């Protein structure tokens, strides 16, 4: 394992990818995710935790959890900014995912690459490798899987509405849809963690979230499902979800989606 105090670009890129996958409150050298990543990054889990805390200190905004260390190096900042989308200011997870795949693709067999990507990005591509040889398909699916993992981590592995904390029951909802916002669809600020019901309702504009986080439901949903509305949804009407995530949720994107909801554009482009 490397003993050089200066981190190289490869190590920093892998650590940055891991940073977006680990919830802020889980940044610790004892975290099994960091221990597993140690073999691939070439640093101890405690050194990785220190680096992730540095990334947190220079992230656009810090919410709950460790604040990080204010003396993160200029190189840390440069590597982080390299993956920021210039328009939204959010990290481009697809670009970061592609960089990690390139790092391991150059030195690993397909099977070893699959194991490495599962550790760093949380995405198992071995079944995809066995089914297809199309590199573009595998890359796209890795990017999509990493987007889910990063969005859930950014939201503390919690549905922002139901507060369900079981990751297996959570999905990463795009704010600006996959089809409508190609340039921004895999930026971390374009995602929120929701359970499948609220994800579907949000995608089909039966539910809206205003830029300040206020939850609203469409009148048509109230009228179609009176009992369900009275028992389950009415208590959620008007609540404000917590938008104070580690990396900010893009409020401009929330506004665009909310305008479609208010216009009654049901199930268009999602």
Short mmCIF file of N, CA and C in Angstrom, two decimals, residues 40 101 104-118 123-133 135 138 142:
data_model
loop_
_atom_site.label_atom_id
_atom_site.label_comp_id
_atom_site.label_asym_id
_atom_site.label_seq_id
_atom_site.Cartn_x
_atom_site.Cartn_y
_atom_site.Cartn_z
N UNK A 40 -8.16 -1.04 -3.63
CA UNK A 40 -8.21 -0.50 -4.99
C UNK A 40 -7.65 0.92 -5.07
N UNK A 101 -14.27 3.87 -14.71
CA UNK A 101 -14.25 2.70 -15.59
C UNK A 101 -12.98 2.68 -16.44
N UNK A 104 -9.91 1.42 -14.28
CA UNK A 104 -9.84 -0.01 -14.06
C UNK A 104 -9.79 -0.80 -15.37
N UNK A 105 -10.39 -0.24 -16.42
CA UNK A 105 -10.38 -0.92 -17.71
C UNK A 105 -9.00 -1.06 -18.29
N UNK A 106 -8.11 -0.13 -17.93
CA UNK A 106 -6.76 -0.14 -18.49
C UNK A 106 -5.86 -1.17 -17.84
N UNK A 107 -6.22 -1.62 -16.63
CA UNK A 107 -5.29 -2.50 -15.90
C UNK A 107 -5.93 -3.80 -15.42
N UNK A 108 -7.24 -3.94 -15.58
CA UNK A 108 -7.94 -5.09 -15.00
C UNK A 108 -8.57 -5.98 -16.07
N UNK A 109 -8.70 -7.25 -15.75
CA UNK A 109 -9.50 -8.15 -16.57
C UNK A 109 -10.97 -7.78 -16.39
N UNK A 110 -11.85 -8.22 -17.28
CA UNK A 110 -13.28 -7.90 -17.12
C UNK A 110 -13.83 -8.29 -15.76
N UNK A 111 -13.44 -9.46 -15.27
CA UNK A 111 -13.96 -9.90 -13.97
C UNK A 111 -13.42 -9.02 -12.85
N UNK A 112 -12.11 -8.73 -12.88
CA UNK A 112 -11.52 -7.87 -11.85
C UNK A 112 -12.10 -6.46 -11.92
N UNK A 113 -12.35 -5.98 -13.14
CA UNK A 113 -12.95 -4.66 -13.31
C UNK A 113 -14.34 -4.64 -12.68
N UNK A 114 -15.09 -5.71 -12.87
CA UNK A 114 -16.43 -5.81 -12.29
C UNK A 114 -16.37 -5.70 -10.78
N UNK A 115 -15.43 -6.41 -10.16
CA UNK A 115 -15.29 -6.38 -8.71
C UNK A 115 -14.89 -4.97 -8.24
N UNK A 116 -13.99 -4.34 -8.97
CA UNK A 116 -13.53 -3.00 -8.60
C UNK A 116 -14.66 -1.98 -8.68
N UNK A 117 -15.45 -2.05 -9.73
CA UNK A 117 -16.55 -1.10 -9.89
C UNK A 117 -17.64 -1.32 -8.84
N UNK A 118 -17.81 -2.57 -8.43
CA UNK A 118 -18.79 -2.85 -7.38
C UNK A 118 -18.34 -2.22 -6.06
N UNK A 123 -21.81 -0.82 -8.20
CA UNK A 123 -22.54 -1.36 -9.34
C UNK A 123 -21.91 -2.67 -9.77
N UNK A 124 -22.72 -3.72 -9.85
CA UNK A 124 -22.25 -5.04 -10.28
C UNK A 124 -22.52 -5.18 -11.79
N UNK A 125 -21.44 -5.18 -12.59
CA UNK A 125 -21.63 -5.27 -14.04
C UNK A 125 -21.31 -6.66 -14.58
N UNK A 126 -20.95 -7.60 -13.71
CA UNK A 126 -20.57 -8.93 -14.19
C UNK A 126 -21.70 -9.58 -14.99
N UNK A 127 -22.96 -9.51 -14.54
CA UNK A 127 -24.04 -10.09 -15.37
C UNK A 127 -24.15 -9.43 -16.74
N UNK A 128 -23.87 -8.11 -16.80
CA UNK A 128 -23.95 -7.41 -18.07
C UNK A 128 -22.82 -7.83 -19.00
N UNK A 129 -21.64 -8.02 -18.43
CA UNK A 129 -20.49 -8.45 -19.23
C UNK A 129 -20.77 -9.81 -19.86
N UNK A 130 -21.41 -10.68 -19.10
CA UNK A 130 -21.70 -12.02 -19.60
C UNK A 130 -22.79 -12.01 -20.67
N UNK A 131 -23.71 -11.02 -20.61
CA UNK A 131 -24.81 -10.96 -21.56
C UNK A 131 -24.47 -10.22 -22.84
N UNK A 132 -23.59 -9.24 -22.76
CA UNK A 132 -23.32 -8.40 -23.92
C UNK A 132 -21.86 -7.98 -23.98
N UNK A 133 -21.38 -7.75 -25.18
CA UNK A 133 -20.03 -7.25 -25.36
C UNK A 133 -20.05 -5.77 -25.74
N UNK A 135 -19.69 -2.29 -25.18
CA UNK A 135 -19.09 -1.47 -24.14
C UNK A 135 -19.98 -0.29 -23.78
N UNK A 138 -22.76 -1.30 -21.36
CA UNK A 138 -22.25 -1.52 -20.01
C UNK A 138 -21.92 -0.19 -19.33
N UNK A 142 -23.65 1.27 -15.92
CA UNK A 142 -22.83 1.60 -14.75
C UNK A 142 -23.14 3.03 -14.31
#
